[in-house]
């Protein structure tokens, strides 16, 4: 029997570390809008029109102003940093920041596959950014010399590995690496904006999973020992997907959640393949500790039992421009015509695409302590 959601919420009070565990010296995060702490906003500082996530009410719950996070407050990665006694991760593209305790490479709109994959198939037009997972890994490799005092200017990964000093390996062995969540945009952009069928998008799920697996292995080769590989959330439960891919019959929706079945089936398939690859990596690298973090089940629990989470409808966005799910592509959160609900902490869904701080708090607890990370992330720190 799984613990009730309220217990997961209480686990957040247990984030302090016991004397039997060690802490991480740094966190390095790769991903998309579910963990971006400002890179997209910095990269698009001169864009017109300006990104909606740079406007209020983004950030209203915790920071009091927009930070580039796609939520009303903190994200899962923020709760991790707090749990390990580290500063909130600065975005890589920020200036005058210290990256000694970690850095965030995640970018809103990022894909696991390079943009060229989509452009070759006529699907590149609606992608939010060209800063894919591979680009983010390139940023990390560029940063290594400054983190570890290695010689700069390596033309290959092999030369970089050969030059890495002992202190660099030591730092990475005591750091936490998060590879995702990422991959959702690879599927949802073709589904929603290009109207590809579920079958067409499903065909390249193995390619997306392979890209995530390759990125994880690349980090292991660079010295990562403690890694978290999150799966994808059930995006069929978010109001943006429910609105843009609105079903026409009851068969299109899950009977127990009201979520869109075809979107969730696709992401369940992705998660199954990804988890299988994590198992293979553990066997290949027995000295490495890898946690698979389940993003799917906690949100499904919220959708099935909205009363246990808050009194706001679980499938309705807190911030939006109206409609059955409070989502309007012409009046996105942060744009004229939209408004936020009075109490985001009672809502699961923030803006139609992303969750609220309250949701992320509970998911973070369930990954740190279980039951939705395998093994729980706190167990990675045991000597």
XYZ file of C-alpha atoms in Angstrom:
383
model
C 0.000 0.000 0.000
C 1.397 3.396 -0.966
C 1.513 6.202 1.618
C -1.118 8.933 1.350
C -0.109 12.186 -0.279
C -0.301 14.046 3.033
C 2.520 11.874 4.402
C 4.650 12.746 1.393
C 4.067 16.385 2.226
C 5.233 15.847 5.802
C 8.429 14.218 4.578
C 9.644 17.626 3.465
C 10.284 18.384 7.145
C 12.779 15.495 7.160
C 15.037 16.999 4.518
C 17.838 17.581 7.024
C 20.618 15.007 6.860
C 21.326 12.542 9.632
C 24.801 11.918 10.993
C 24.886 8.559 9.151
C 24.924 10.162 5.728
C 27.244 12.440 3.842
C 26.103 15.367 1.794
C 26.839 16.305 -1.798
C 29.397 19.007 -2.518
C 27.614 20.214 -5.669
C 24.657 19.571 -7.972
C 24.776 19.622 -11.769
C 21.397 19.644 -13.485
C 20.394 19.112 -17.120
C 16.852 19.351 -18.450
C 14.005 21.512 -19.686
C 11.361 23.828 -18.213
C 10.639 21.499 -15.298
C 14.027 22.415 -13.830
C 15.187 25.593 -15.633
C 16.092 28.284 -13.094
C 16.678 31.085 -15.580
C 18.642 30.036 -18.669
C 15.772 30.472 -21.132
C 14.972 33.943 -19.830
C 18.617 34.991 -20.070
C 18.997 33.527 -23.564
C 15.914 35.449 -24.709
C 16.580 38.698 -22.852
C 16.299 40.727 -26.060
C 13.442 38.772 -27.614
C 10.285 40.535 -28.734
C 7.773 39.833 -27.498
C 9.416 38.943 -24.213
C 8.800 35.432 -22.856
C 5.651 35.227 -20.748
C 7.538 33.450 -17.956
C 9.395 36.699 -17.307
C 6.160 38.364 -16.182
C 4.148 38.217 -12.998
C 2.563 36.162 -11.486
C 5.453 33.766 -12.125
C 7.452 33.477 -8.905
C 4.647 34.931 -6.779
C 4.623 32.280 -4.041
C 8.263 32.178 -2.934
C 10.488 34.670 -4.733
C 7.934 37.448 -5.115
C 9.034 38.108 -8.703
C 9.727 36.143 -11.907
C 13.041 34.262 -11.929
C 12.756 32.259 -15.136
C 11.238 29.298 -13.311
C 8.061 28.001 -14.933
C 6.074 27.953 -11.714
C 4.720 30.119 -8.944
C 7.771 29.346 -6.821
C 10.436 26.729 -6.283
C 11.063 23.662 -8.409
C 12.152 20.154 -7.458
C 15.789 21.072 -8.053
C 15.440 23.955 -5.566
C 14.143 21.637 -2.858
C 17.072 19.307 -3.522
C 19.559 22.137 -3.056
C 17.882 23.137 0.200
C 17.861 19.531 1.404
C 21.610 19.192 0.876
C 22.469 22.579 2.362
C 23.531 24.005 -0.990
C 22.646 27.366 -2.563
C 19.916 27.376 -5.195
C 21.533 26.441 -8.485
C 22.491 29.423 -10.644
C 21.682 29.144 -14.347
C 24.742 28.510 -16.504
C 24.079 31.574 -18.662
C 24.096 33.926 -15.663
C 27.013 36.244 -15.104
C 29.095 36.905 -11.982
C 27.941 33.673 -10.344
C 29.977 31.033 -8.573
C 29.493 27.514 -9.912
C 31.630 25.902 -7.212
C 28.587 24.338 -5.521
C 26.764 23.447 -8.705
C 25.133 24.870 -11.795
C 21.920 24.431 -13.744
C 22.169 23.789 -17.495
C 18.440 23.153 -18.033
C 16.622 25.312 -20.589
C 12.893 25.757 -21.045
C 11.796 24.120 -24.284
C 14.897 21.940 -24.540
C 14.702 18.582 -26.287
C 16.641 15.382 -25.714
C 17.305 15.160 -29.450
C 19.205 17.818 -31.357
C 17.132 20.346 -33.270
C 18.448 18.938 -36.556
C 16.400 15.764 -35.953
C 13.191 17.781 -36.027
C 14.238 20.137 -38.820
C 14.963 17.199 -41.117
C 11.382 16.064 -40.572
C 9.784 19.492 -40.962
C 9.076 19.731 -37.221
C 11.531 22.404 -36.129
C 9.336 25.473 -36.448
C 7.623 25.404 -33.047
C 10.523 24.284 -30.861
C 11.110 26.707 -28.024
C 14.911 26.609 -28.180
C 17.855 24.988 -29.942
C 19.658 24.447 -26.619
C 19.187 20.685 -26.535
C 20.557 18.147 -24.071
C 23.645 17.713 -26.220
C 24.285 21.472 -26.127
C 23.921 21.443 -22.345
C 26.470 18.646 -22.065
C 28.800 20.748 -24.201
C 28.391 23.610 -21.740
C 29.346 21.296 -18.895
C 32.483 20.127 -20.681
C 33.425 23.753 -21.355
C 33.050 24.479 -17.643
C 35.222 21.605 -16.430
C 38.561 23.465 -16.778
C 37.369 26.268 -14.496
C 35.906 23.817 -11.989
C 38.950 21.593 -11.811
C 41.912 23.686 -12.965
C 42.497 21.471 -15.994
C 44.116 22.578 -19.224
C 41.664 24.215 -21.619
C 41.172 23.714 -25.329
C 40.519 19.986 -25.705
C 39.283 18.870 -29.095
C 37.780 15.597 -27.901
C 36.217 13.930 -24.893
C 39.170 11.511 -24.737
C 41.713 14.317 -24.405
C 39.558 15.967 -21.765
C 39.382 12.724 -19.781
C 43.147 12.265 -19.973
C 43.808 15.769 -18.657
C 41.321 15.745 -15.818
C 43.068 16.075 -12.494
C 42.457 13.964 -9.417
C 40.698 16.864 -7.703
C 38.216 17.043 -10.588
C 37.327 13.367 -10.250
C 37.013 13.867 -6.508
C 34.579 16.761 -6.957
C 32.388 14.836 -9.387
C 32.378 11.728 -7.189
C 30.891 13.847 -4.402
C 28.379 15.649 -6.625
C 24.833 14.832 -7.672
C 24.017 14.814 -11.395
C 20.435 15.033 -12.649
C 19.836 14.038 -16.261
C 16.368 15.405 -16.827
C 13.519 15.331 -16.747
C 13.865 15.788 -20.494
C 12.168 14.344 -23.568
C 8.673 15.704 -23.063
C 9.154 18.456 -25.635
C 10.386 15.903 -28.174
C 6.891 14.400 -28.109
C 4.513 17.182 -27.149
C 5.582 19.749 -29.742
C 4.955 17.343 -32.666
C 1.687 16.186 -31.071
C 0.221 19.586 -30.245
C 1.628 22.000 -32.837
C 2.278 19.691 -35.794
C -0.632 17.327 -35.174
C 1.354 14.156 -35.658
C -0.457 11.008 -34.608
C 0.423 9.097 -31.475
C 1.764 6.285 -33.661
C 4.057 8.657 -35.572
C 5.532 10.114 -32.397
C 5.774 6.745 -30.657
C 8.040 5.540 -33.464
C 10.939 7.694 -32.280
C 10.580 7.145 -28.519
C 13.522 4.685 -28.567
C 15.661 7.371 -30.223
C 14.801 9.895 -27.497
C 15.540 7.383 -24.748
C 18.839 6.511 -26.411
C 19.837 10.197 -26.350
C 19.134 10.410 -22.609
C 21.006 7.172 -21.996
C 23.999 8.390 -24.016
C 24.067 11.647 -22.052
C 24.018 9.746 -18.771
C 26.857 7.507 -19.916
C 28.838 10.535 -21.083
C 28.607 12.011 -17.582
C 29.677 8.718 -16.026
C 32.751 8.708 -18.275
C 33.540 12.205 -17.010
C 33.449 10.996 -13.414
C 29.822 11.206 -12.262
C 29.092 8.582 -9.609
C 25.734 9.686 -8.171
C 23.056 10.264 -10.796
C 19.302 10.739 -10.954
C 17.466 9.976 -14.185
C 13.826 11.136 -13.947
C 11.078 9.834 -16.178
C 8.437 12.027 -17.783
C 5.288 13.249 -16.003
C 1.800 12.387 -17.306
C 1.412 15.458 -19.498
C -2.038 14.249 -20.508
C -3.113 15.526 -17.087
C -2.034 19.116 -17.805
C -4.526 21.629 -19.064
C -2.435 22.752 -22.046
C -2.490 19.249 -23.491
C -6.119 18.651 -22.522
C -7.102 21.847 -24.329
C -4.948 21.564 -27.456
C -5.507 17.821 -27.953
C -9.071 17.797 -26.687
C -10.676 14.384 -27.029
C -13.996 13.854 -28.756
C -15.327 10.888 -26.774
C -15.096 9.361 -23.308
C -12.736 6.734 -24.676
C -10.129 9.462 -25.195
C -9.848 10.056 -21.450
C -8.691 7.927 -18.544
C -11.771 7.002 -16.547
C -10.154 7.451 -13.123
C -8.272 10.715 -13.760
C -9.889 12.540 -16.679
C -6.427 12.827 -18.263
C -5.888 12.433 -21.992
C -5.111 8.788 -22.629
C -3.044 9.011 -25.827
C -0.578 11.478 -24.335
C -0.163 9.470 -21.150
C 0.219 6.161 -22.992
C 3.067 7.672 -24.997
C 4.861 8.875 -21.877
C 4.353 5.576 -20.068
C 6.097 3.883 -22.979
C 8.962 6.387 -22.761
C 9.306 5.794 -19.023
C 9.339 2.014 -19.399
C 12.145 2.137 -21.961
C 14.102 4.685 -19.936
C 13.906 2.611 -16.787
C 15.169 -0.428 -18.697
C 18.176 1.597 -19.862
C 18.914 2.692 -16.295
C 19.020 -0.963 -15.247
C 21.501 -1.686 -18.049
C 23.713 1.226 -16.987
C 23.818 -0.058 -13.405
C 25.042 -3.411 -14.661
C 27.626 -1.835 -16.960
C 28.950 0.548 -14.278
C 28.624 -1.252 -10.915
C 30.604 1.468 -9.116
C 27.983 4.082 -10.063
C 24.782 4.798 -8.133
C 21.833 5.683 -10.384
C 18.339 6.495 -9.144
C 15.367 6.343 -11.484
C 12.931 9.062 -10.366
C 9.274 8.415 -11.175
C 7.605 11.658 -12.281
C 4.501 9.869 -13.506
C 2.957 8.197 -10.460
C 2.876 11.130 -8.002
C 1.016 13.375 -10.444
C -1.397 10.572 -11.301
C -2.092 10.268 -7.568
C -2.828 13.987 -7.411
C -5.215 13.656 -10.345
C -6.998 10.652 -8.857
C -7.435 12.179 -5.415
C -7.612 15.962 -5.830
C -9.181 16.415 -2.402
C -6.044 15.095 -0.742
C -3.967 17.743 -2.461
C -6.113 20.869 -2.341
C -9.537 22.214 -3.118
C -8.654 23.520 -6.594
C -9.622 21.261 -9.554
C -6.578 19.089 -10.278
C -6.843 19.301 -14.075
C -7.410 23.053 -14.184
C -4.519 25.520 -14.410
C -4.158 27.951 -11.528
C -2.899 30.647 -13.891
C -4.505 30.999 -17.296
C -6.892 32.778 -19.601
C -10.145 30.886 -19.103
C -11.867 27.940 -20.709
C -12.802 24.535 -19.280
C -9.239 23.926 -18.072
C -8.313 27.615 -17.617
C -5.915 27.440 -20.554
C -5.958 29.771 -23.546
C -3.054 29.731 -25.999
C -3.825 33.399 -26.781
C -3.737 34.397 -23.102
C -1.008 32.331 -21.499
C -0.101 32.858 -17.868
C 1.792 36.126 -17.582
C 0.106 37.679 -20.625
C -2.843 40.102 -20.791
C -6.136 38.300 -20.334
C -4.773 35.780 -17.844
C -4.913 35.717 -14.066
C -3.805 33.452 -11.235
C -5.921 31.641 -8.676
C -5.925 33.023 -5.154
C -4.152 30.064 -3.567
C -1.628 28.257 -5.791
C -0.737 25.922 -2.920
C -4.178 24.319 -3.330
C -3.565 23.615 -7.032
C -1.559 20.923 -8.797
C -1.301 22.623 -12.198
C 0.266 26.072 -12.432
C 0.082 27.358 -16.024
C -1.187 24.505 -18.173
C 2.247 23.002 -18.787
C 3.904 22.948 -15.390
C 3.112 22.202 -11.752
C 2.893 24.473 -8.721
C 5.535 24.822 -6.039
C 3.260 22.816 -3.724
C 3.273 19.922 -6.198
C 7.023 20.083 -6.690
C 7.572 20.115 -2.930
C 5.724 16.834 -2.542
C 7.389 15.210 -5.538
C 10.818 16.261 -4.250
C 10.074 14.598 -0.914
C 8.950 11.411 -2.639
C 12.180 11.282 -4.638
C 14.465 12.048 -1.732
C 12.916 9.575 0.699
C 10.767 7.319 -1.494
C 8.533 5.790 -2.634
C 8.885 7.370 -6.097
C 12.639 7.129 -6.638
C 14.418 3.812 -7.015
C 16.512 3.899 -4.927
C 15.568 7.013 -2.889
C 18.053 9.788 -3.545
C 19.018 10.113 0.115
C 20.291 6.534 -0.006
C 22.834 7.521 -2.673
C 24.727 9.477 -0.032
C 25.347 6.566 2.314
C 28.981 5.632 2.635
